[in-house]
Short mmCIF file of C-alpha atoms in Angstrom, two decimals:
data_model
loop_
_atom_site.label_atom_id
_atom_site.label_comp_id
_atom_site.label_asym_id
_atom_site.label_seq_id
_atom_site.Cartn_x
_atom_site.Cartn_y
_atom_site.Cartn_z
CA MET A 30 -0.42 17.74 15.30
CA GLU A 31 1.59 19.88 17.73
CA HIS A 32 1.03 22.91 15.49
CA PHE A 33 -2.65 22.73 16.41
CA TRP A 34 -1.78 23.63 20.00
CA VAL A 35 1.04 26.14 19.64
CA PRO A 36 2.90 27.83 16.76
CA TYR A 37 6.34 26.53 15.87
CA GLN A 38 7.41 29.79 14.29
CA ALA A 39 7.61 33.28 15.73
CA LEU A 40 6.71 36.47 13.92
CA SER A 41 8.78 39.63 14.07
CA SER A 42 5.67 41.83 14.11
CA LEU A 43 1.92 41.68 14.52
CA PRO A 44 -0.48 42.62 11.69
CA GLY A 45 -2.06 46.01 11.23
CA HIS A 46 -0.97 49.60 10.70
CA ALA A 47 -2.52 51.69 13.47
CA VAL A 48 -2.51 49.97 16.85
CA ALA A 49 -4.78 50.40 19.86
CA VAL A 50 -3.91 48.86 23.22
CA LEU A 51 -6.39 48.42 26.06
CA ALA A 52 -5.02 47.75 29.54
CA PRO A 53 -7.35 47.07 32.47
CA HIS A 54 -4.82 48.50 34.94
CA ALA A 55 -1.64 50.53 34.75
CA ASP A 56 1.14 47.95 34.12
CA ASP A 57 -0.91 45.41 32.13
CA GLU A 58 -0.01 47.14 28.87
CA VAL A 59 3.70 46.50 29.52
CA LEU A 60 3.48 43.13 31.26
CA GLY A 61 1.26 41.70 28.54
CA CYS A 62 2.51 43.33 25.35
CA GLY A 63 5.54 45.48 26.15
CA GLY A 64 7.57 43.66 23.52
CA ALA A 65 4.93 44.24 20.87
CA LEU A 66 4.75 47.92 21.81
CA ALA A 67 8.52 48.22 21.39
CA SER A 68 8.29 46.58 17.97
CA PHE A 69 5.50 48.97 16.93
CA VAL A 70 7.65 51.92 17.97
CA ALA A 71 10.58 50.59 15.94
CA GLN A 72 8.31 50.23 12.91
CA GLY A 73 6.91 53.74 13.30
CA ARG A 74 3.31 52.63 13.67
CA PRO A 75 0.73 54.92 15.31
CA ILE A 76 0.11 53.64 18.85
CA HIS A 77 -2.79 54.52 21.13
CA VAL A 78 -2.85 53.15 24.68
CA VAL A 79 -5.70 53.39 27.18
CA VAL A 80 -5.56 52.35 30.82
CA VAL A 81 -9.17 51.67 31.72
CA CYS A 82 -9.32 51.44 35.53
CA ALA A 83 -8.33 53.74 38.37
CA GLN A 84 -7.72 52.70 41.96
CA SER A 85 -10.02 53.43 44.85
CA ASP A 86 -7.79 56.12 46.37
CA GLU A 87 -6.42 59.09 44.48
CA ALA A 88 -2.83 58.79 45.70
CA THR A 89 -2.47 55.23 44.42
CA THR A 90 -4.13 56.18 41.14
CA LEU A 91 -1.70 59.05 40.58
CA THR A 92 1.28 56.87 41.45
CA ARG A 93 0.31 54.14 39.04
CA GLN A 94 -0.50 56.60 36.27
CA ALA A 95 2.94 58.19 36.70
CA GLU A 96 4.53 54.74 36.48
CA SER A 97 2.58 54.01 33.31
CA ARG A 98 3.78 57.27 31.73
CA ALA A 99 7.36 56.47 32.72
CA ALA A 100 7.12 53.04 31.08
CA ALA A 101 5.75 54.66 27.92
CA ARG A 102 8.78 56.95 27.80
CA VAL A 103 11.12 53.97 28.16
CA ILE A 104 9.51 52.13 25.25
CA GLY A 105 8.94 55.27 23.21
CA TYR A 106 5.19 55.71 22.69
CA SER A 107 2.92 58.56 23.74
CA ALA A 108 1.55 58.73 27.27
CA PRO A 109 -1.51 56.56 27.83
CA VAL A 110 -5.01 57.92 28.20
CA PHE A 111 -6.70 57.09 31.52
CA TRP A 112 -10.44 56.43 31.52
CA GLU A 113 -10.65 55.91 35.29
CA PHE A 114 -13.39 53.32 35.52
CA SER A 115 -13.69 51.93 39.05
CA ASP A 116 -11.23 49.15 39.78
CA GLY A 117 -12.98 45.80 40.04
CA GLN A 118 -16.22 47.12 38.55
CA LEU A 119 -15.73 46.61 34.82
CA PRO A 120 -18.20 43.70 34.75
CA HIS A 121 -20.83 46.26 35.79
CA ALA A 122 -19.96 48.89 33.16
CA PRO A 123 -22.45 48.37 30.31
CA GLN A 124 -21.33 51.54 28.52
CA LEU A 125 -17.75 50.27 28.21
CA SER A 126 -18.25 48.49 24.88
CA ASP A 127 -19.70 51.60 23.22
CA LYS A 128 -16.82 53.70 24.54
CA ILE A 129 -14.29 51.25 23.12
CA ARG A 130 -16.06 51.17 19.75
CA ASP A 131 -16.09 54.97 19.51
CA TRP A 132 -12.43 55.15 20.53
CA LEU A 133 -11.41 52.61 17.88
CA VAL A 134 -13.22 54.64 15.23
CA GLU A 135 -11.58 57.84 16.46
CA THR A 136 -8.06 56.40 16.39
CA HIS A 137 -8.52 54.65 13.01
CA ALA A 138 -6.98 51.56 14.57
CA ASP A 139 -7.07 48.34 12.59
CA LEU A 140 -5.60 46.20 15.39
CA VAL A 141 -6.60 46.28 19.05
CA LEU A 142 -4.66 44.47 21.75
CA VAL A 143 -6.56 43.51 24.89
CA THR A 144 -6.33 41.07 27.78
CA SER A 145 -7.85 37.69 27.03
CA CYS A 146 -11.19 36.32 28.18
CA TRP A 147 -9.28 33.49 29.90
CA GLU A 148 -7.68 35.81 32.44
CA MET A 149 -8.25 35.17 36.15
CA HIS A 150 -8.98 38.82 37.03
CA ARG A 151 -12.60 39.83 36.44
CA ASP A 152 -11.62 43.26 35.07
CA HIS A 153 -9.34 41.60 32.51
CA ARG A 154 -12.13 39.31 31.33
CA ALA A 155 -14.75 42.07 31.33
CA LEU A 156 -12.51 44.27 29.20
CA ALA A 157 -12.01 41.41 26.74
CA GLU A 158 -15.76 40.84 26.55
CA ALA A 159 -16.49 44.52 25.93
CA THR A 160 -13.78 44.70 23.26
CA ILE A 161 -15.16 41.62 21.49
CA ALA A 162 -18.55 43.31 21.27
CA ALA A 163 -16.95 46.51 19.94
CA VAL A 164 -14.90 44.70 17.29
CA VAL A 165 -17.91 42.71 16.08
CA ALA A 166 -19.97 45.91 15.92
CA LEU A 167 -17.33 47.48 13.66
CA ASN A 168 -18.00 44.71 11.15
CA GLY A 169 -14.52 43.66 10.15
CA ARG A 170 -12.68 46.98 10.29
CA VAL A 171 -10.53 45.92 13.26
CA GLN A 172 -8.66 42.76 14.20
CA ILE A 173 -8.33 41.77 17.84
CA ALA A 174 -5.19 40.37 19.48
CA PHE A 175 -5.68 38.90 22.93
CA TYR A 176 -2.63 39.02 25.18
CA GLU A 177 -1.85 37.19 28.42
CA VAL A 178 -0.96 38.55 31.84
CA GLY A 179 -2.27 36.40 34.69
CA LEU A 180 -3.14 33.22 32.83
CA PRO A 181 -1.74 31.68 29.62
CA LEU A 182 -4.03 31.74 26.61
CA PRO A 183 -4.29 29.33 23.63
CA PRO A 184 -2.17 31.25 21.10
CA ASN A 185 -2.15 31.22 17.34
CA THR A 186 0.68 33.77 17.15
CA LEU A 187 4.04 33.99 18.89
CA LEU A 188 5.95 37.25 18.65
CA ASP A 189 9.73 37.15 18.91
CA ILE A 190 10.60 39.92 21.38
CA THR A 191 14.28 39.01 21.72
CA PRO A 192 15.37 42.41 20.30
CA TRP A 193 13.06 44.19 22.76
CA LYS A 194 13.66 42.04 25.82
CA GLU A 195 15.87 44.56 27.66
CA ILE A 196 13.56 47.47 26.83
CA LYS A 197 10.59 45.54 28.20
CA ASP A 198 12.56 44.71 31.36
CA ARG A 199 13.34 48.39 31.91
CA ALA A 200 9.73 49.36 31.28
CA MET A 201 8.46 46.76 33.76
CA SER A 202 10.84 48.12 36.39
CA CYS A 203 8.93 51.42 36.27
CA PHE A 204 6.02 49.89 38.19
CA GLN A 205 7.67 49.88 41.59
CA SER A 206 4.40 50.19 43.50
CA GLN A 207 3.27 46.87 42.05
CA LEU A 208 6.63 45.12 42.12
CA ALA A 209 6.78 45.83 45.85
CA ARG A 210 3.69 43.66 46.25
CA GLN A 211 4.68 40.87 43.87
CA PRO A 212 7.64 40.31 41.50
CA TYR A 213 5.45 40.51 38.42
CA ASP A 214 8.45 41.25 36.23
CA ARG A 215 10.00 37.92 37.20
CA HIS A 216 6.76 36.08 36.43
CA ILE A 217 6.43 37.73 33.03
CA ARG A 218 10.05 37.02 32.13
CA ALA A 219 9.39 33.37 32.97
CA LEU A 220 6.22 33.40 30.86
CA ASN A 221 8.03 34.99 27.91
CA CYS A 222 10.80 32.41 28.25
CA TYR A 223 8.27 29.57 28.40
CA ARG A 224 6.71 30.80 25.17
CA THR A 225 9.96 29.96 23.36
CA TYR A 226 9.45 26.24 24.09
CA SER A 227 8.41 25.46 20.51
CA LEU A 228 10.71 28.01 18.88
CA PRO A 229 14.32 27.93 17.66
CA PRO A 230 17.07 28.47 20.27
CA ALA A 231 17.84 31.92 18.89
CA VAL A 232 14.49 33.16 20.20
CA GLN A 233 15.16 34.07 23.83
CA ALA A 234 11.77 35.58 24.66
CA ALA A 235 8.35 35.60 23.04
CA GLU A 236 4.89 36.99 23.68
CA ALA A 237 1.82 34.91 22.90
CA TYR A 238 -1.29 36.27 21.19
CA LEU A 239 -4.57 35.01 19.86
CA VAL A 240 -5.17 37.16 16.78
CA LEU A 241 -8.66 37.00 15.29
CA THR A 242 -10.76 38.87 12.78
CA ALA A 243 -14.35 39.83 13.52
CA GLN A 244 -15.46 36.95 11.30
CA GLU A 245 -13.33 34.50 13.27
CA LEU A 246 -14.86 35.81 16.49
CA LEU A 247 -18.27 35.02 15.02
CA GLU A 248 -17.18 31.57 13.89
CA ARG A 249 -15.83 30.74 17.34
CA GLY A 250 -19.01 31.99 18.96
CA LEU A 251 -17.15 34.39 21.24
CA ASN A 252 -19.58 37.13 20.29
CA ARG A 253 -22.70 35.19 21.30
CA ASP A 254 -22.05 35.11 25.00
CA PRO A 255 -18.49 36.04 25.94
CA GLN A 256 -19.57 36.17 29.58
CA ILE A 257 -20.04 32.40 29.81
CA LEU A 258 -16.51 31.91 31.15
CA SER A 259 -16.88 34.73 33.66
CA GLN A 260 -20.17 33.32 34.90
CA ALA A 261 -18.71 29.83 35.20
CA LEU A 262 -15.72 31.13 37.13
CA HIS A 263 -18.01 33.14 39.42
CA GLN A 264 -20.11 30.05 40.13
CA ALA A 265 -16.95 28.02 40.77
CA ALA A 266 -15.73 30.65 43.22
CA GLN A 267 -19.05 30.57 45.06
CA GLU A 268 -18.94 26.78 45.22
CA GLN A 269 -15.37 26.87 46.49
CA ALA A 270 -16.40 29.31 49.21
CA ARG A 271 -19.06 26.84 50.35
CA GLN A 272 -16.65 23.89 50.59
CA PRO A 273 -15.14 24.66 54.03
CA GLN A 274 -18.58 24.84 55.65
CA ALA A 275 -19.67 21.67 53.86
CA LEU A 276 -16.58 19.90 55.23
CA VAL A 277 -17.36 21.10 58.76
CA ASP A 278 -20.94 19.84 58.39
CA CYS A 279 -19.70 16.42 57.27
CA GLN A 280 -17.25 16.23 60.17
CA ASP A 281 -20.00 17.14 62.65
CA CYS A 282 -22.28 14.49 61.17
CA LEU A 283 -19.55 11.85 61.38
CA ALA A 284 -18.71 12.79 64.97
CA ALA A 285 -22.39 12.57 65.94
CA MET A 286 -22.67 9.11 64.40
CA LEU A 287 -19.50 7.79 66.05
CA ASN A 288 -20.60 9.09 69.44
CA SER A 289 -24.13 7.74 69.17
CA THR A 290 -25.42 4.96 71.46
CA SER A 291 -26.44 2.75 68.54
CA TRP A 292 -22.93 2.91 67.06
CA ARG A 293 -21.37 1.85 70.37
CA LEU A 294 -23.91 -0.95 70.95
CA THR A 295 -23.39 -2.45 67.50
CA ALA A 296 -19.58 -2.34 67.69
CA PRO A 297 -19.25 -6.04 68.75
CA LEU A 298 -21.44 -7.12 65.84
CA ARG A 299 -19.33 -5.16 63.39
CA TRP A 300 -16.14 -6.72 64.70
CA MET A 301 -17.67 -10.20 64.50
CA GLY A 302 -18.71 -9.51 60.93
CA HIS A 303 -15.17 -8.49 60.02
CA LEU A 304 -13.75 -11.64 61.56
CA LEU A 305 -16.21 -13.91 59.80
CA LYS A 306 -15.61 -12.20 56.51
CA ASP A 307 -11.88 -12.59 56.98
CA ASP A 308 -12.20 -16.34 57.79
CA TRP A 309 -14.30 -17.02 54.71
CA ARG A 310 -11.81 -15.15 52.56
CA ARG A 311 -9.06 -17.45 53.80
CA VAL A 312 -11.16 -20.55 53.14
CA ARG A 313 -11.92 -19.31 49.64
CA ASN A 314 -8.24 -18.72 48.92
CA ILE A 315 -7.32 -22.20 50.14
CA LEU A 316 -9.97 -23.74 47.89
CA LYS A 317 -8.67 -21.77 44.93
CA ASN A 318 -5.13 -22.96 45.58
CA ARG A 319 -6.28 -26.59 45.83
CA LEU A 320 -8.14 -26.38 42.52
CA ALA A 321 -5.19 -24.70 40.84
CA PHE A 322 -2.83 -27.52 41.86
CA GLN A 323 -5.47 -30.21 41.18
CA GLN A 324 -5.08 -31.69 44.63
CA PRO A 325 -7.92 -33.43 46.46
CA LEU A 326 -9.49 -31.55 49.28
CA PRO A 327 -8.19 -32.60 52.70
CA GLY A 328 -10.38 -34.88 54.75
CA PRO A 329 -11.67 -33.97 58.17
CA SER A 330 -8.71 -33.23 60.33
CA ASN A 331 -7.66 -31.09 63.21
CA SER A 332 -4.48 -30.21 61.37
CA GLN A 333 -3.81 -26.51 60.97
CA CYS A 334 -1.78 -27.02 57.81
CA ILE A 335 -2.60 -28.12 54.27
CA GLU A 336 0.13 -29.50 52.06
CA GLN A 337 0.26 -28.39 48.43
CA ARG A 338 2.19 -29.97 45.56
CA GLN A 339 3.32 -28.22 42.43
CA THR A 340 5.59 -29.43 39.66
CA VAL A 341 8.26 -26.92 38.69
CA GLY A 342 10.39 -28.26 35.87
CA ASN A 343 11.38 -31.80 36.89
CA ASN A 344 11.07 -31.07 40.60
CA ASP A 345 8.17 -31.83 42.87
CA VAL A 346 7.78 -28.77 45.10
CA ARG A 347 5.88 -28.99 48.34
CA SER A 348 4.50 -26.03 50.23
CA VAL A 349 2.45 -25.61 53.37
CA VAL A 350 -0.45 -23.22 53.65
CA ARG A 351 -1.86 -22.19 56.98
CA ALA A 352 -5.53 -23.04 57.25
#
């Protein structure tokens, strides 16, 4: 049953001959599939990498592009192509799917690697959605392999990257502008280590992929409306943004009620109700105890105590219950 959730064997390579890699931002191609890229280089496969987004300012864009080229040199594939779509705006780029389809035809790729539609970043999800549409449009000529960066995906393939672990580490270290903000390399090393959980001890690091054909995309319904997850996450974010104000409104309403004249005037009645309820609960418990021990109810008395008898073994045990 466990095999349904995660593979228990790791592959040494992914399928396909010519490989295309789509990265939403400069560094995703290495963080998500740097080990796979190193394995493709070792196998001599044609590799085509595109970084889709550019940053809002030119200086940052140039810095990150230079880092991406440096990482490519470390691993050994050709410099990426940069499409320079606006960062954060991929969900609003309807022409993206057609551009991906044309690029896949041009490169003769039969395997495309892309961020998964379960990613937390909207650009990552939008790129996955556009790639799904492109792969389905190509009618079975290309397989798709989703990779993970910011959020684990449900994999059907684990790639053993133990031989390429050090190369991937060196390539990740090229992205100093991003590592200064967050130790992404540490997070990815932890993720790659976690992915060995179901694998033999000899596998020290693994990358997880969901590899699907166009037909499997159709069967899973991912082609029908791949934006469902994005829309649900957007709605959840909007609802979360409303929660603080809703809490403030509830607190104001509660404060108004507690400070109202009617609440103060009825306070003695509420306390009396609590006391009466508590007295009746005690009486009920005493009656239950009497019935359990099959003792007659006490007659009218001013006594504050009720004696109970219970046979334990051969001993007659007496106890006193406060009335």
